[in-house]
Amino acid sequence: MKNFNLPALGAGLGLRHEHFEEILEQQPPVRWFEIITEDFFEYGGYAREMLERIRAQYRIIPHGVCLSIGSTDPLDLDYLKRLKTFLDLLDPPWTSDHLCFTMVDHTNLNELIPLPFTKESADNVAERARRVQDYLERPLLLENVTRYITVSQREMNESEFINTVLDKGDCGLLLDITNVHLNAAFHGFDPLEFIQSLPLNRVGQVHLAGWEPDANGLVLDSHDAPVPPEVWQLFRATLDLMGPTSALIEWDNQLPPLSRLLEESVTAERLMREVCGDWAQSGAVSHAAP
Amino acid sequence: MPLRDTLSALREMILDEPSLPPLLDERRAILRTRFPGLTADEADDLAQIPADKLAVYTGTVFRGERNIILRLFPLTTALLGRAWEELYGKKLDALALTKAIHRSHPWRGFRTVDLVQSFANHLLSNQREALVHEPAIEHLLRFETVSLDVARKASKENSVPSAPTETALTSLTVDQLLARTCKVSDNCAFAVFAYDVIMVESYYYRSECKLPPVLEPQSLYAVASRNHRLRVAWTAVSRTLHDGLIQLGAGTETSVEELAAAFLSGAPEGKSEAELFRDFLAELIPLERAGALFL
């Protein structure tokens, strides 16, 4: 199995309101766009109309933030129902969310909170991931999150936790290379060794992002800057390990012009060509929607 | 279930900012008392999480919520801020407000509208002094809430045809116009305000985000809809037409003649038929332009 048996789409960009009209007018050479699922899935209006027009020309891959897969609250069936309706309409090859929790005790934390690396937690995620995939009838990728804290690694470390979740849940990994880099810096481990310890055959997509320290010098996973050289290097090394993939440039804040984002995607594509050869030819991937 | 208590403890430590004592043993003991399902090891792990690292999450959570509220309710929060300065002589701290909202009406559910509801409930319950001091706040709250609802509503009319032209209607004879069918958009909303909230919004964006110096009570009957660019448009209407449209209901089809009859039934006396028809047309055209009516 490679890429969790999913197509390698090449470099993609996040679809943002600010770029809607330019995308429709200019039809930039983007292979695919990622959307934040909850920004669209239960709404009509302007954003939804723009999505409908853009997806007529481009492949759209949804990425959620509210699944709260690691929570001990029951799975939100209302959320899942709305999600399934939306996914059935969009028909993407996969969907994704984060390996964390965002709600507990029916209270929304509005943030991706890391989970304890315990057997109980891994089993909980795995069981819920299986149920979600069965219900959605579509592959689910879970993204490794930036974590400013370690809740617990008494029973296993982060790599072992991710491996256990993916194996028992039979789900895929959205490998956020920036998050690996940041966590390695925060918690003192080697990022490449960490990536090598993961089941890379289950990686269906990667994220690449940059950050600017905030006013107090605090480094946060802010998605507000170009991908820095050290993350590009880690991406190259990852490509060497796992081959071509679908790589999203995740620049959501302090949003630059679309042309600047395209430059980042060109860099990602160039690296894929350098490491993986003419992979796109064999995959026959174009920027047109299927 | 230890996992449940671990996650609940994290929630409390991040959102409720309990002041845990500096000594590890004391923190551990408090956590085990507060969350009896925790094992000794789990309480130890949680107690050892540095407070400054937890504070990173507290900061991102509440700044995120604050930013959502400010983005969706710029007028309401601006006027609330002014009320605070007048009442208490200090600036409204939006971050502190967000934390107060959490304490009184925590965000339940995954949707933004759930946070909107928490915000609204907090204002109505916990900011009464400000609302009494400046009654227009409640009206702006409702104005912006309805705007949000209309902006996002799933609708059959999501894709609106090209912009209507005024000349198309004004070139018709009276009989031709009255014979036309007329559909009330299924995503519009009707509201009555005690302040000219449409003027307030217009003033705010024209004057680089300043509010009018004084807000005088003024009755306003209004219709919110999505125009041909799928943006929310508010149209002021007469009470008669407003009540007539409510009676018809969003999404219903009627004739212009029936709409005109509703308008005329409440029209003031002393005007000629021609004047009344001109008045009716003057209300009809903006409603069509705003996407509230389809003729």
XYZ file of C-alpha atoms in Angstrom:
585
model
C 0.000 0.000 0.000
C 1.268 3.499 -0.814
C -0.379 6.813 -0.022
C -3.086 4.859 1.830
C -4.158 3.760 -1.691
C -5.065 7.357 -2.504
C -4.045 9.335 -5.596
C -0.981 11.571 -5.313
C -2.366 14.899 -6.477
C 0.759 17.022 -6.244
C 0.809 20.509 -4.740
C -2.444 22.143 -3.665
C -3.514 25.409 -2.078
C -6.040 26.355 0.555
C -9.193 27.895 -0.905
C -9.758 31.285 0.754
C -12.529 33.853 0.342
C -10.056 36.530 -0.616
C -9.046 34.589 -3.735
C -12.439 33.341 -4.952
C -12.966 35.791 -7.754
C -9.382 35.786 -8.918
C -9.447 31.982 -9.176
C -12.589 32.088 -11.287
C -11.273 34.851 -13.513
C -7.637 33.807 -13.900
C -7.975 30.012 -13.621
C -4.525 29.603 -12.092
C -2.588 26.344 -12.636
C -3.426 24.766 -9.272
C -3.813 21.018 -9.118
C -6.314 21.045 -6.255
C -7.717 23.130 -3.449
C -8.276 22.210 0.179
C -11.268 23.673 1.994
C -12.066 23.885 5.692
C -15.135 21.663 5.636
C -17.114 23.502 8.301
C -16.798 26.815 6.446
C -19.025 25.413 3.728
C -20.873 22.277 4.625
C -24.036 23.619 6.134
C -24.226 27.006 4.527
C -25.657 28.547 1.410
C -24.885 32.013 0.221
C -21.840 33.570 -1.360
C -19.154 31.185 -0.128
C -21.126 28.125 -1.146
C -21.871 29.525 -4.581
C -18.201 30.294 -5.119
C -17.285 26.773 -4.040
C -19.765 25.311 -6.541
C -18.293 27.392 -9.363
C -14.706 26.593 -8.435
C -15.246 22.887 -7.984
C -16.627 22.721 -11.499
C -13.044 23.421 -12.577
C -10.835 22.198 -9.758
C -10.631 19.192 -7.494
C -11.633 20.044 -3.917
C -10.388 18.115 -0.890
C -12.165 18.771 2.433
C -10.288 19.151 5.742
C -12.322 19.393 8.936
C -11.615 20.895 12.343
C -14.632 19.846 14.437
C -14.688 16.028 14.365
C -13.042 15.882 17.822
C -12.049 12.285 17.182
C -10.245 11.944 20.509
C -13.070 13.139 22.732
C -14.967 11.053 25.254
C -18.222 12.827 24.368
C -20.356 10.666 22.063
C -19.718 11.161 18.350
C -21.880 14.051 17.194
C -24.348 12.337 14.885
C -25.790 15.640 13.705
C -22.308 16.746 12.659
C -21.617 13.427 10.928
C -24.908 13.508 9.071
C -24.243 17.000 7.730
C -20.687 15.991 6.870
C -21.780 12.903 4.974
C -24.348 14.845 2.965
C -21.663 17.337 1.995
C -19.065 14.684 1.171
C -21.533 12.746 -0.969
C -22.064 15.932 -2.967
C -18.368 16.795 -3.208
C -17.253 13.164 -3.752
C -13.596 13.663 -2.759
C -11.197 10.686 -2.657
C -10.704 11.259 1.084
C -11.567 13.550 3.958
C -9.473 14.526 6.954
C -9.502 16.017 10.407
C -7.134 16.203 13.372
C -5.790 13.680 15.858
C -6.877 15.617 18.925
C -10.026 16.711 20.722
C -11.851 20.025 20.281
C -14.890 19.383 22.472
C -15.472 17.631 25.766
C -18.278 17.843 28.318
C -20.272 19.364 25.423
C -18.060 22.447 25.574
C -16.269 23.683 22.485
C -12.624 24.500 23.097
C -12.203 26.014 19.621
C -8.632 24.661 19.526
C -6.849 21.419 18.647
C -5.995 20.026 22.087
C -3.462 17.165 22.154
C -4.384 13.791 23.565
C -2.600 11.756 26.216
C -0.429 9.083 24.626
C -2.111 6.183 26.389
C -3.589 2.886 25.311
C -7.030 4.006 26.418
C -6.785 7.148 24.327
C -5.444 5.329 21.259
C -8.154 2.680 21.496
C -10.793 5.378 21.856
C -9.615 7.196 18.734
C -9.261 3.972 16.757
C -12.763 2.805 17.585
C -14.282 6.172 16.703
C -12.220 6.412 13.492
C -13.558 3.050 12.341
C -17.130 4.118 13.011
C -16.642 7.431 11.238
C -15.098 5.821 8.168
C -17.859 3.221 8.036
C -20.488 5.934 8.248
C -18.888 8.317 5.760
C -17.997 5.438 3.389
C -14.793 7.223 2.573
C -11.139 7.122 3.747
C -10.355 9.295 6.757
C -6.938 10.847 7.331
C -6.010 12.152 10.777
C -3.495 14.966 11.064
C -0.732 15.095 13.673
C -1.154 18.372 15.584
C 1.297 20.880 16.985
C 1.434 20.413 20.732
C 2.736 22.942 23.205
C 2.275 20.395 26.013
C 2.745 16.693 26.526
C -0.309 15.444 28.377
C 1.143 12.019 29.060
C 3.743 9.761 27.476
C 3.995 7.371 30.361
C 2.693 4.418 28.321
C 3.948 5.337 24.866
C 5.475 8.217 22.937
C 3.826 10.223 20.179
C 5.102 8.008 17.355
C 3.875 4.856 19.086
C 0.535 6.555 19.743
C 0.072 7.520 16.078
C 1.110 4.034 14.918
C -1.380 2.394 17.277
C -4.234 4.680 16.222
C -3.632 4.200 12.510
C -3.242 0.448 12.780
C -6.202 -0.236 15.057
C -8.401 2.381 13.386
C -7.295 1.393 9.876
C -7.218 5.047 8.949
C -4.693 7.201 7.165
C -2.349 9.957 8.226
C -2.305 13.551 7.075
C 1.335 14.192 7.841
C 1.830 17.804 8.826
C 5.546 18.212 8.322
C 5.582 21.677 9.882
C 3.935 20.287 13.025
C 6.592 17.565 13.224
C 9.310 20.206 12.932
C 7.735 22.432 15.608
C 7.067 19.547 18.011
C 10.638 18.347 17.582
C 11.869 21.826 18.518
C 9.453 22.120 21.460
C 10.022 18.637 22.899
C 13.545 17.775 21.861
C 13.523 14.963 19.330
C 14.821 14.472 15.806
C 12.086 15.282 13.257
C 13.361 12.989 10.509
C 13.719 10.043 12.873
C 10.164 10.741 13.993
C 8.887 10.690 10.409
C 10.844 7.503 9.708
C 9.082 5.829 12.655
C 5.636 6.454 11.185
C 3.765 4.079 8.851
C 4.465 6.163 5.760
C 2.412 3.844 3.568
C -0.587 5.304 5.389
C 0.256 8.915 4.580
C -2.377 10.144 2.130
C -1.544 13.850 2.244
C 0.951 16.286 3.740
C 0.698 19.840 5.040
C 3.438 22.438 4.735
C 3.232 25.758 6.560
C 5.271 28.650 7.924
C 5.021 30.752 11.047
C 5.977 34.131 12.431
C 6.617 34.438 16.170
C 3.915 36.540 17.826
C 4.445 39.941 19.462
C 5.896 38.217 22.553
C 8.260 36.078 20.506
C 6.140 33.001 21.053
C 6.315 30.458 18.237
C 2.864 29.199 17.356
C 1.586 27.116 14.481
C 0.243 30.279 12.936
C 0.126 29.494 9.177
C 1.007 33.092 8.436
C 4.332 32.912 6.601
C 6.136 31.113 3.787
C 7.339 27.565 4.348
C 10.827 27.945 5.852
C 13.919 26.165 4.445
C 14.129 23.636 7.263
C 10.580 22.431 6.543
C 11.289 22.217 2.806
C 14.313 20.039 3.670
C 12.204 17.801 5.848
C 9.620 17.561 3.052
C 12.329 16.544 0.582
C 13.572 13.854 2.967
C 10.004 12.629 3.434
C 9.467 12.417 -0.313
C 12.605 10.318 -0.509
C 11.064 7.918 1.995
C 7.552 7.697 0.647
C 7.396 8.954 -2.920
C 5.000 11.499 -4.434
C 2.014 12.675 -2.452
C -0.640 15.407 -2.197
C 1.040 18.384 -0.537
C -0.935 21.347 0.681
C 0.608 24.771 1.185
C -1.149 25.871 4.374
C -0.985 29.698 4.478
C -4.218 30.900 6.105
C -3.368 34.093 7.947
C -1.712 37.331 6.823
C -2.844 35.980 3.485
C -0.617 36.976 0.563
C -1.717 37.406 -3.063
C -2.599 34.206 -4.878
C 0.527 34.602 -7.010
C 2.704 34.292 -3.885
C 0.923 31.098 -2.856
C 1.469 29.745 -6.356
C 5.200 30.315 -5.904
C 5.097 28.080 -2.835
C 3.240 25.365 -4.738
C 5.799 25.588 -7.556
C 8.530 24.926 -4.989
C 6.666 21.881 -3.688
C 6.197 20.568 -7.232
C 9.856 21.153 -8.082
C 10.946 19.151 -5.040
C 8.605 16.323 -5.970
C 10.059 16.242 -9.488
C 13.633 16.322 -8.210
C 13.057 13.474 -5.771
C 10.370 11.424 -7.481
C 10.975 12.104 -11.170
C 8.094 12.708 -13.549
C 5.543 11.236 -11.153
C 2.709 13.374 -12.555
C 3.043 11.781 -15.973
C 2.494 8.313 -14.611
C -0.404 9.558 -12.490
C -1.923 11.605 -15.336
C -2.999 14.264 -12.879
C -4.232 17.548 -14.229
C -5.717 20.545 -12.486
C -9.101 19.914 -13.953
C -11.706 18.323 -11.776
C -12.596 14.772 -12.776
C -12.987 6.391 32.985
C -9.567 7.987 33.421
C -9.448 9.337 29.866
C -12.671 11.240 30.373
C -11.396 12.806 33.568
C -8.091 13.657 31.891
C -9.837 15.476 29.061
C -12.255 17.189 31.449
C -9.348 18.324 33.591
C -7.596 19.741 30.547
C -10.754 21.548 29.543
C -11.047 23.112 32.962
C -7.379 24.017 33.187
C -7.465 25.703 29.763
C -10.884 27.374 29.806
C -11.573 28.074 33.460
C -8.010 29.100 34.399
C -8.188 27.786 37.958
C -5.333 29.173 39.990
C -3.519 26.009 40.872
C -0.905 26.293 43.632
C 2.779 26.330 42.657
C 3.692 23.190 44.613
C 3.403 19.996 42.555
C 2.002 17.903 45.431
C -0.745 20.419 46.086
C -1.689 20.643 42.415
C -1.794 16.872 42.199
C -4.047 16.659 45.252
C -6.453 19.295 43.951
C -6.736 17.538 40.596
C -7.430 14.171 42.232
C -10.099 15.729 44.425
C -11.678 17.564 41.539
C -11.458 14.585 39.156
C -11.640 11.401 41.240
C -11.417 9.166 38.155
C -7.785 10.150 37.625
C -5.156 7.652 38.623
C -2.213 8.897 40.658
C -0.043 8.810 37.525
C -2.579 10.782 35.476
C -2.931 13.422 38.181
C 0.844 13.603 38.316
C 1.121 14.027 34.518
C -1.480 16.801 34.502
C 0.009 18.537 37.522
C 3.389 18.651 35.804
C 2.138 20.486 32.717
C 3.728 23.935 32.962
C 1.164 26.669 33.575
C 2.697 28.921 30.918
C 2.255 26.208 28.296
C -1.391 25.730 29.240
C -1.762 29.484 29.001
C -0.751 29.263 25.322
C -3.926 27.276 24.695
C -6.021 29.594 26.855
C -4.757 32.482 24.770
C -5.398 30.910 21.381
C -8.848 29.633 22.404
C -10.174 32.941 23.642
C -8.462 35.096 21.035
C -10.043 32.858 18.403
C -13.498 33.279 19.932
C -12.988 37.004 20.396
C -12.028 37.370 16.742
C -15.128 35.493 15.613
C -17.369 37.743 17.720
C -15.700 40.950 16.560
C -15.872 39.850 12.921
C -19.555 38.890 13.061
C -20.758 41.707 15.385
C -18.678 44.802 14.625
C -21.540 47.243 15.221
C -22.837 45.584 18.392
C -19.400 45.346 19.975
C -18.529 48.914 18.930
C -21.670 50.296 20.581
C -21.201 48.085 23.629
C -17.680 49.475 23.872
C -18.994 53.020 23.777
C -21.573 52.210 26.444
C -18.826 50.805 28.657
C -16.720 53.939 28.328
C -19.684 56.122 29.194
C -20.812 53.945 32.113
C -17.552 52.750 33.624
C -14.975 55.152 32.239
C -12.899 52.349 30.735
C -12.474 50.586 27.410
C -14.238 47.306 26.847
C -11.677 44.515 26.863
C -12.974 42.169 24.159
C -10.823 39.299 25.409
C -12.178 39.672 28.927
C -15.682 39.839 27.456
C -15.076 36.538 25.636
C -13.963 34.887 28.870
C -17.032 36.288 30.615
C -19.208 34.802 27.869
C -17.591 31.445 28.510
C -18.264 31.713 32.245
C -21.932 32.577 31.813
C -22.858 30.845 28.539
C -20.168 28.385 27.412
C -19.958 27.593 23.707
C -21.840 24.338 23.291
C -21.907 22.608 19.923
C -19.534 22.784 16.997
C -21.228 25.525 15.003
C -20.439 29.219 14.914
C -24.133 29.938 15.430
C -23.818 28.241 18.826
C -21.172 30.814 19.803
C -23.397 33.534 18.398
C -26.189 32.319 20.664
C -23.855 32.330 23.670
C -22.818 35.894 22.856
C -26.398 37.052 22.497
C -27.519 35.312 25.694
C -24.603 36.789 27.606
C -25.415 40.330 26.455
C -29.079 39.986 27.315
C -28.407 38.425 30.734
C -25.102 39.860 31.896
C -24.772 43.272 30.249
C -28.157 44.661 31.294
C -26.700 47.891 32.592
C -25.102 48.625 29.234
C -28.280 47.659 27.380
C -30.387 49.972 29.547
C -27.856 52.775 29.081
C -27.805 52.260 25.315
C -30.956 50.446 24.111
C -29.758 50.459 20.490
C -27.295 47.677 21.366
C -30.064 45.076 21.398
C -31.274 46.252 18.018
C -27.840 46.092 16.469
C -27.416 42.621 17.960
C -30.583 41.471 16.258
C -29.652 43.270 13.040
C -26.293 41.534 12.827
C -27.724 38.163 13.873
C -30.360 38.303 11.144
C -27.706 39.427 8.630
C -25.618 36.387 9.492
C -28.571 34.078 9.174
C -29.571 35.465 5.775
C -25.957 35.409 4.529
C -25.510 31.745 5.283
C -28.934 30.284 4.741
C -29.067 27.354 2.348
C -31.436 28.419 -0.357
C -32.871 27.335 -3.676
C -31.945 30.787 -4.888
C -28.262 30.425 -4.126
C -27.425 31.160 -7.682
C -29.126 34.403 -8.530
C -29.451 35.560 -12.153
C -27.772 38.701 -13.392
C -28.463 42.025 -11.755
C -31.980 43.373 -12.309
C -32.317 46.642 -14.136
C -34.575 49.394 -13.000
C -35.660 50.302 -16.503
C -37.147 46.852 -17.026
C -39.841 47.575 -14.446
C -40.308 51.276 -15.009
C -40.910 50.727 -18.725
C -43.992 48.592 -18.004
C -47.508 49.951 -17.979
C -49.440 49.776 -14.724
C -51.538 46.871 -15.978
C -48.477 44.991 -17.210
C -46.761 45.400 -13.883
C -49.764 44.388 -11.827
C -50.220 41.264 -13.941
C -46.726 39.997 -13.232
C -46.141 37.212 -10.765
C -43.961 38.028 -7.879
C -42.019 35.627 -5.694
C -40.821 36.502 -2.228
C -37.286 35.145 -1.868
C -37.071 32.097 0.371
C -33.965 33.404 2.126
C -35.167 36.820 3.144
C -36.111 37.922 6.644
C -38.352 40.647 7.980
C -37.595 42.706 11.053
C -38.721 45.751 12.966
C -36.252 47.939 14.806
C -36.585 50.943 17.085
C -33.461 52.484 15.564
C -32.344 53.103 12.004
C -29.830 50.272 12.046
C -29.406 50.444 8.267
C -28.168 54.010 8.614
C -25.865 52.993 11.471
C -24.254 50.294 9.347
C -23.838 52.598 6.384
C -22.340 55.341 8.581
C -19.969 52.878 10.242
C -18.409 51.669 7.008
C -18.343 55.087 5.370
C -16.603 56.697 8.327
C -13.859 54.081 8.842
C -15.608 52.182 11.564
C -17.038 54.982 13.661
C -20.556 55.046 15.031
C -22.937 57.991 14.632
C -22.410 60.335 17.584
C -26.016 60.041 18.674
C -28.557 57.287 18.065
C -32.082 58.601 18.206
C -34.994 56.171 18.389
C -36.604 55.810 14.996
C -38.940 53.086 13.940
C -37.660 50.990 11.032
C -39.400 48.234 9.119
C -36.866 46.310 7.066
C -36.290 43.326 4.828
C -32.979 41.450 4.651
C -32.140 39.443 1.545
C -29.290 38.325 -0.681
C -28.662 40.461 -3.737
C -27.360 39.330 -7.131
C -23.834 39.215 -5.704
C -25.107 36.993 -2.884
C -24.320 39.698 -0.330
C -26.783 40.651 2.374
C -28.820 43.730 1.515
C -31.221 45.487 3.886
C -34.115 47.467 2.483
C -36.279 49.845 4.479
C -39.977 49.480 3.662
C -43.233 50.957 4.814
C -45.012 49.252 7.657
C -47.804 48.319 5.287
C -45.571 46.527 2.824
C -43.591 44.922 5.637
C -46.723 43.490 7.200
C -48.014 42.430 3.766
C -44.776 40.551 3.027
C -44.831 38.842 6.413
C -48.387 37.746 5.769
C -47.341 36.297 2.421
C -44.234 34.696 3.865
C -40.764 34.016 2.499
C -40.726 31.650 -0.459
C -44.305 32.281 -1.557
C -45.492 33.310 -4.968
C -48.125 35.927 -5.557
C -48.990 38.634 -8.049
C -47.785 42.209 -7.997
C -51.444 43.141 -7.864
C -51.899 41.342 -4.568
C -48.806 42.976 -3.168
C -50.038 46.359 -4.320
C -53.406 45.743 -2.647
C -51.629 45.042 0.665
C -49.655 48.244 0.222
C -52.683 50.334 -0.670
C -54.768 49.020 2.229
C -52.548 50.862 4.652
C -51.699 53.840 2.490
C -52.375 57.312 3.873
C -55.426 59.158 2.580
C -55.203 62.258 0.441
C -52.878 60.871 -2.211
C -53.919 60.322 -5.797
C -53.825 56.878 -7.419
C -50.849 57.943 -9.499
C -48.963 59.117 -6.401
C -49.758 55.914 -4.554
C -48.566 53.831 -7.502
C -45.330 55.821 -7.643
C -44.841 55.223 -3.900
C -45.457 51.520 -4.409
C -42.986 51.320 -7.280
C -40.439 53.230 -5.202
C -40.577 50.405 -2.639
C -40.836 47.569 -5.140
C -37.728 48.400 -7.163
C -35.254 48.394 -4.241
C -36.712 45.104 -3.046
C -36.164 43.534 -6.445
C -32.650 45.007 -6.639
C -31.914 43.568 -3.199
C -33.069 40.087 -4.214
C -36.034 40.072 -1.820
C -38.554 39.882 -4.629
C -38.358 38.202 -8.014
C -40.600 39.639 -10.702
